[in-house]
mmCIF file of C-alpha atoms in Angstrom:
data_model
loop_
_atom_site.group_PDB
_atom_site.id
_atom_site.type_symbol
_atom_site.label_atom_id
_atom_site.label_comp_id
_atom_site.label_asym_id
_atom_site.label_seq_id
_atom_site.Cartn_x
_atom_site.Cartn_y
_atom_site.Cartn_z
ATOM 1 C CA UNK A 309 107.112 119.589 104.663
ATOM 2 C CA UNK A 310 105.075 118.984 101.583
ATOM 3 C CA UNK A 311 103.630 115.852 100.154
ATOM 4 C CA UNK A 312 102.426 116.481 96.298
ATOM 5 C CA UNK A 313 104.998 117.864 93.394
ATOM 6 C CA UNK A 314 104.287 118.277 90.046
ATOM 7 C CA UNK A 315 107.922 117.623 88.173
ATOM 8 C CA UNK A 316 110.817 116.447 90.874
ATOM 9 C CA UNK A 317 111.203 116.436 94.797
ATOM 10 C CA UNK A 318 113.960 116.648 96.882
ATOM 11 C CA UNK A 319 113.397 114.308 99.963
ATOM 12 C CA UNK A 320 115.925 115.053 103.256
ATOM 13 C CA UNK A 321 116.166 112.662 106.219
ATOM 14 C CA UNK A 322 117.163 114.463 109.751
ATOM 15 C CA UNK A 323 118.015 113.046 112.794
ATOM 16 C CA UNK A 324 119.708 114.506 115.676
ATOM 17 C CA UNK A 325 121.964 111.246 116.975
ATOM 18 C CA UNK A 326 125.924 110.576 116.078
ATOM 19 C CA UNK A 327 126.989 107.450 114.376
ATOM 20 C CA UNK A 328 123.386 106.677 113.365
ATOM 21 C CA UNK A 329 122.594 105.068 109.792
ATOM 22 C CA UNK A 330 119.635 105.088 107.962
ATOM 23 C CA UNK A 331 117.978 102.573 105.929
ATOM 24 C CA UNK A 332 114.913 103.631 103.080
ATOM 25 C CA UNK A 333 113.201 102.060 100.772
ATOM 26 C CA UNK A 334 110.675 104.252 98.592
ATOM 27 C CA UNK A 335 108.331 101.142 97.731
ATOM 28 C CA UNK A 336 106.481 101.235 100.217
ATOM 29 C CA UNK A 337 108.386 97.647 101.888
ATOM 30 C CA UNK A 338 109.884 97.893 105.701
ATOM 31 C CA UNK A 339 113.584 98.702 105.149
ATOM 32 C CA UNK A 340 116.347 96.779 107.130
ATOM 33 C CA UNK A 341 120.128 96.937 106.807
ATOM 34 C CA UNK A 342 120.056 95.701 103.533
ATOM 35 C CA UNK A 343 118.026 98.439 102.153
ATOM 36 C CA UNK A 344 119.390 101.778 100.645
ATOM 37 C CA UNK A 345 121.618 103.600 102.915
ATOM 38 C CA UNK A 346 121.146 107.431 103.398
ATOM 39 C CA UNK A 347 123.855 109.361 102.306
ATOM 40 C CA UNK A 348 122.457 112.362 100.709
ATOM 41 C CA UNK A 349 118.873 114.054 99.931
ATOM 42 C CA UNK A 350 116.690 111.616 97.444
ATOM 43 C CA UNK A 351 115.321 113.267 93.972
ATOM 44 C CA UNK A 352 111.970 112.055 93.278
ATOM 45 C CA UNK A 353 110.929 111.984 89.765
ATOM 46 C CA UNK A 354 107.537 109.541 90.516
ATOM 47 C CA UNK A 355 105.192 108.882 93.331
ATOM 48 C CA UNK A 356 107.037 107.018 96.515
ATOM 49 C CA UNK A 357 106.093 105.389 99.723
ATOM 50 C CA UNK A 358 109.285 106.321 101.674
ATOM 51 C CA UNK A 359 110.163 104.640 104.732
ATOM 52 C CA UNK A 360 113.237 104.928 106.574
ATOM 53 C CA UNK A 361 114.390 103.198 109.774
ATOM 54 C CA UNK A 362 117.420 104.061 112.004
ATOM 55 C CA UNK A 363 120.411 102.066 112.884
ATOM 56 C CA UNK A 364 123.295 102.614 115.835
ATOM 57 C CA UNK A 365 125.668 99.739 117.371
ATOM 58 C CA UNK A 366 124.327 98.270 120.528
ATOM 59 C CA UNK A 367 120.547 99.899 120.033
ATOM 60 C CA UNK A 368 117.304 98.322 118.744
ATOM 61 C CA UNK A 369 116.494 99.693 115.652
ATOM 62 C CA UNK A 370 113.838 102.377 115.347
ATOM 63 C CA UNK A 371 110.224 101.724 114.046
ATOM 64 C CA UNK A 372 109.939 102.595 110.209
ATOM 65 C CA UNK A 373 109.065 106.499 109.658
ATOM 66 C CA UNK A 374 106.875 107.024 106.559
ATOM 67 C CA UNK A 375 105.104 109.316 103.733
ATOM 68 C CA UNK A 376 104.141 109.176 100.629
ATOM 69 C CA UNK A 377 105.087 112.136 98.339
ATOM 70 C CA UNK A 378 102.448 112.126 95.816
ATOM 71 C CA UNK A 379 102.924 113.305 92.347
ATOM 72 C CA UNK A 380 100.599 115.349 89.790
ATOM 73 C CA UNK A 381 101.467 116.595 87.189
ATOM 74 C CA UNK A 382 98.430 118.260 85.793
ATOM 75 C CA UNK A 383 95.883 120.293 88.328
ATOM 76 C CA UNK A 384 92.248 120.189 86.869
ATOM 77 C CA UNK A 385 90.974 122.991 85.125
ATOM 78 C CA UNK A 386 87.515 122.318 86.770
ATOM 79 C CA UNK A 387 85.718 119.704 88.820
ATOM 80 C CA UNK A 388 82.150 118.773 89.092
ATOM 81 C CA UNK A 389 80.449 116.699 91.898
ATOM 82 C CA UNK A 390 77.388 114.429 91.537
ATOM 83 C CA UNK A 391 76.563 115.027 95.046
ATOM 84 C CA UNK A 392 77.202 118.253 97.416
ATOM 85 C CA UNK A 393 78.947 117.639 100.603
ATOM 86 C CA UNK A 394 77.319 117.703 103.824
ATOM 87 C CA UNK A 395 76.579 121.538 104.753
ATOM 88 C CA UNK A 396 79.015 121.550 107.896
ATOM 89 C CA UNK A 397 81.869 119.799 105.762
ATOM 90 C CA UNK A 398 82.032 121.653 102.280
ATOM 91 C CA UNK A 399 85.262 123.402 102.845
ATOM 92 C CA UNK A 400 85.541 125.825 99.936
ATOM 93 C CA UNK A 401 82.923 123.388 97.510
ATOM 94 C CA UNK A 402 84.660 121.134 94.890
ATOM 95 C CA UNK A 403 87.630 123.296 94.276
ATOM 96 C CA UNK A 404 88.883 122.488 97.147
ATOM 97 C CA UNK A 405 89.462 118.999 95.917
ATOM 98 C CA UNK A 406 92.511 120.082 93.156
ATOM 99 C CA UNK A 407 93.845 122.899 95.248
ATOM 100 C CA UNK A 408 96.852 120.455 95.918
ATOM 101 C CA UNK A 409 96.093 121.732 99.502
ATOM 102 C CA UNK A 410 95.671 118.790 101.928
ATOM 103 C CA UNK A 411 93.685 118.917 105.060
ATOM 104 C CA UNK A 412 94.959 118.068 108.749
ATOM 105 C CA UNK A 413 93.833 114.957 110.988
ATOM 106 C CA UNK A 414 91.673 117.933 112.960
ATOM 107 C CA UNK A 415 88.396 116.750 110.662
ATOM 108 C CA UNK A 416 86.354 119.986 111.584
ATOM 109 C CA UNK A 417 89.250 122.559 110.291
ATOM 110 C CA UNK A 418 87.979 123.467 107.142
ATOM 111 C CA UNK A 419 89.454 121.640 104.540
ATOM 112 C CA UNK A 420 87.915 118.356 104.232
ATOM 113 C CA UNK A 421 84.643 117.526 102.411
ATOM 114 C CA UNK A 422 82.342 114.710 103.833
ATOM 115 C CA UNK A 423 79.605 112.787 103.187
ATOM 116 C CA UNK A 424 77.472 110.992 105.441
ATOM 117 C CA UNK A 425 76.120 107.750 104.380
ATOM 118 C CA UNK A 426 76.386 108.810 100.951
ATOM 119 C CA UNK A 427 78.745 107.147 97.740
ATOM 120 C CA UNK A 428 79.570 110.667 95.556
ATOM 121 C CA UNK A 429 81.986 110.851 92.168
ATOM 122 C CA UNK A 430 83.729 113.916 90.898
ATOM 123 C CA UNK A 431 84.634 114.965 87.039
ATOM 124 C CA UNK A 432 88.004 116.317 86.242
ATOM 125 C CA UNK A 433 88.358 118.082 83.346
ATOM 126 C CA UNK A 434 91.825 118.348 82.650
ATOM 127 C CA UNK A 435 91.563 121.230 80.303
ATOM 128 C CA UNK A 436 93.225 120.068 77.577
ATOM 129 C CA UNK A 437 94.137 116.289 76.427
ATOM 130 C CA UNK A 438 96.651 114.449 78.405
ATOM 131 C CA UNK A 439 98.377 111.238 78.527
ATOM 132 C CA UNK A 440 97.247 109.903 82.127
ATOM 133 C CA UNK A 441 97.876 107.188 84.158
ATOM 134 C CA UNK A 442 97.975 107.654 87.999
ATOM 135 C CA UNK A 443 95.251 108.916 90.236
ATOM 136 C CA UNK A 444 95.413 109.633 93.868
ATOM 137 C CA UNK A 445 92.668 110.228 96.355
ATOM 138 C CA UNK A 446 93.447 111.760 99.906
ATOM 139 C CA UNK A 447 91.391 110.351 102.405
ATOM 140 C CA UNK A 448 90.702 110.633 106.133
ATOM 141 C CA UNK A 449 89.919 108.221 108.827
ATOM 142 C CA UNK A 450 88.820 109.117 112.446
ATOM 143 C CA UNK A 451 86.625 105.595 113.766
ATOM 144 C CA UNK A 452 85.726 107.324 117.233
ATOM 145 C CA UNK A 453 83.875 110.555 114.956
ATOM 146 C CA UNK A 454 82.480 107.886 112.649
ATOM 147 C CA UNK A 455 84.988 108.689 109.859
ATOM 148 C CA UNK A 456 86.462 105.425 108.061
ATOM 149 C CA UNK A 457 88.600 105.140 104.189
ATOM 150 C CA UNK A 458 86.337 104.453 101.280
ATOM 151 C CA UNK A 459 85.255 101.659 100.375
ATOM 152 C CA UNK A 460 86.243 101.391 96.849
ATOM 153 C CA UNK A 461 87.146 103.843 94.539
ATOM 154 C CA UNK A 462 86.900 103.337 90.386
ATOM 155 C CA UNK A 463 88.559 105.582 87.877
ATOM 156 C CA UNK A 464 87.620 106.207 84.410
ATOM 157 C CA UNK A 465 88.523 108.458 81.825
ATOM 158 C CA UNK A 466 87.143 110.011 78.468
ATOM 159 C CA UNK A 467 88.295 112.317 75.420
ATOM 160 C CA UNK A 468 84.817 114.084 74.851
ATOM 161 C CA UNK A 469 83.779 114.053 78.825
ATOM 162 C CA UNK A 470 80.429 112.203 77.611
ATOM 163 C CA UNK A 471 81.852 108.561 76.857
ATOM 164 C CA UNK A 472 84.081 106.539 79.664
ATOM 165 C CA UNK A 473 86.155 104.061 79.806
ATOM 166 C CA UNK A 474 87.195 102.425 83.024
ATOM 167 C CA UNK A 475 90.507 101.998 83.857
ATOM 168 C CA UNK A 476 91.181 101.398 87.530
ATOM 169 C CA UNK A 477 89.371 99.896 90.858
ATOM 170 C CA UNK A 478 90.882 99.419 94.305
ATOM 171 C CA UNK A 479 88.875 97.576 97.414
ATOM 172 C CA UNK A 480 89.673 99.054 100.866
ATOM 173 C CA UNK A 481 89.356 96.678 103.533
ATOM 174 C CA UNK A 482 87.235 97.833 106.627
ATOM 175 C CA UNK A 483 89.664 98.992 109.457
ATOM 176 C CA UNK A 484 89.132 96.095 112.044
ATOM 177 C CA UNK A 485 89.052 98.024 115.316
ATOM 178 C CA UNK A 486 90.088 101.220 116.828
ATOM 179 C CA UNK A 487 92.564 103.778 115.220
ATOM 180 C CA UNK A 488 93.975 107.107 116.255
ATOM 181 C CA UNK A 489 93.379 109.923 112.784
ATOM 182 C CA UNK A 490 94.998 109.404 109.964
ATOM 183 C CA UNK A 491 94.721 110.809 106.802
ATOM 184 C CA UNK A 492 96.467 108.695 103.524
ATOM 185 C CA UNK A 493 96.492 108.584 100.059
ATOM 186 C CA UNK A 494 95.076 105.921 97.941
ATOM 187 C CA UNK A 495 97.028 105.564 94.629
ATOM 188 C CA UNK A 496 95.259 104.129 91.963
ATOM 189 C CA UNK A 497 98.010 103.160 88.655
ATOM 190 C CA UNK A 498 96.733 102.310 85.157
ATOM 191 C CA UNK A 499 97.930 101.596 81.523
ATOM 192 C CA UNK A 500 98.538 105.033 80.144
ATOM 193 C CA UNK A 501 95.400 106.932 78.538
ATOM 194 C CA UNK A 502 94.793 109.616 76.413
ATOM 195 C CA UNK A 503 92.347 111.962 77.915
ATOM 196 C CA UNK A 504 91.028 115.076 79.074
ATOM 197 C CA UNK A 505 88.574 113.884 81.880
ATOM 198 C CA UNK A 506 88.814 112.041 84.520
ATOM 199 C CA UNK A 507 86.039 110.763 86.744
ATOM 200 C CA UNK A 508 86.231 109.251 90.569
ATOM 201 C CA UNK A 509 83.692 107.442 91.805
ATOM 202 C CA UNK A 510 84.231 107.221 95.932
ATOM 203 C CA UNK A 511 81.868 104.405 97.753
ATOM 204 C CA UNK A 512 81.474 104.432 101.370
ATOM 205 C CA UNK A 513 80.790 101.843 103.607
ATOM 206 C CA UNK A 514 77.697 103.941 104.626
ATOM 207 C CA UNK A 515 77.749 102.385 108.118
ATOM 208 C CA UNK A 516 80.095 101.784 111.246
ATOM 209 C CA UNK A 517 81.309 98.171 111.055
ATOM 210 C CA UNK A 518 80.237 95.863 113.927
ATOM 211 C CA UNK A 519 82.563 96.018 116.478
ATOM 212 C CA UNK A 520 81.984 100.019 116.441
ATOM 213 C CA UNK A 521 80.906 101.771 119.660
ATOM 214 C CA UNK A 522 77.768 102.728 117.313
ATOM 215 C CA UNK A 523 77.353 99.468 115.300
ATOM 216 C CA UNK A 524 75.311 100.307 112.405
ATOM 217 C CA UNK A 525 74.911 103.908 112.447
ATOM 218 C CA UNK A 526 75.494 106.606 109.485
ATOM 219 C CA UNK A 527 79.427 107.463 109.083
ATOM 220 C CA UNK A 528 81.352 109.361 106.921
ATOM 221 C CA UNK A 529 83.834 109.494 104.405
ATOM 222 C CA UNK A 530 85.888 112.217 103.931
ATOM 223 C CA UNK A 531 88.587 113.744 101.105
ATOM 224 C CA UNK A 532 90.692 116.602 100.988
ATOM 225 C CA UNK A 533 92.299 116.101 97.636
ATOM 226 C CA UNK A 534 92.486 114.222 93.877
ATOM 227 C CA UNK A 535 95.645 114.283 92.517
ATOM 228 C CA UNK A 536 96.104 112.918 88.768
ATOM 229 C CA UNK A 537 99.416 111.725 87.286
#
């Protein structure tokens, strides 16, 4: 029921059929029968992309299930933004971002900041100096309210929170046509760093791609969470 830890997780598959087996792989990869087979809960001691598919004699096998349990070990001391969120999507300002609280797919709830048409960053300041090298960034998309996964998101860090270094980038491809919700978590892995700040920068692809509904128009991006590793 929970997707971030901060030292070790305990992951339990359930499923309610006799003479069923189940296949996982925590790499993110589709599992088949020559994958891991489910015998007893998992103990996570780093981030995983679990997905699991069932197995019975005589029955197709099931489409993957999947999550990513997300770990962070240190939760920001404070946070600064470059650029407020948009007045009707500020949940509770930029602490909400390291609350290790994530949002639902229901965009308007109350959890998620967003930004229309607009790139932002965000400055972590890890309190004290850490040896770093994971960040994550929760994300949301919803393409029928305009809401698609950043574009791009950088990291860099810094000792003295005045001169950074960058150590990560990853390129999000456009989503290519329509999509129900779905939030995710972009994972960004670097060669370990030792630092006390961390800064996100979060691009947008400021407008709705062409084969939109509304080609061309404002949309958002929107993040519930930055998780750092």
């Amino acid at each position: 029921d929970k997707d971030i830890f901060t030292d070790t997780a305990n992951v339990e598959f359930n499923i309610n059929f006799k003479g069923v087996n189940l296949f996982y792989t925590v790499d993110g990869t589709v599992p088949d029968a020559t994958s891991n087979k489910y015998s007893a809960p998992l103990l996570l001691t780093e981030s995983s992309e679990i997905r699991v598919v069932a197995q019975k004699e005589g029955w197709d096998t099931s489409p993957p299930a999947e999550k990513n349990i997300i770990k962070a070990r240190y939760q920001p001391k404070q946070i600064n933004l470059n650029t407020p969120p948009s007045e009707k999507y500020k949940a509770e300002g930029p602490a909400s971002l390291i609350n290790f609280k994530r949002g639902t797919v229901e965009f308007g709830a109350g959890e998620w900041l967003g930004y229309e048409q607009k790139h932002f960053s965000a400055t972590l300041d890890l309190g004290e100096l850490a040896d770093v090298s994971n960040v994550a960034v929760s994300a949301l998309e919803a393409t029928g309210s305009y809401i698609f996964f950043p574009k791009q998101i950088k990291v860099a860090v810094s000792k003295d929170g005045k001169k950074f270094e960058p150590v990560a980038q990853k390129d999000i491809p456009t989503t290519a046509a329509p999509a129900a919700p779905l939030k995710k978590f972009f994972k960004l892995s670097f060669e370990k760093k030792f630092a006390r700040y961390v800064q996100v920068e979060i691009r947008s692809h400021l407008k709705n791609p062409a084969w939109h509904p509304a080609p061309g128009a404002p949309c958002w991006v929107f993040v519930d969470e930055i998780l750092v590793d």
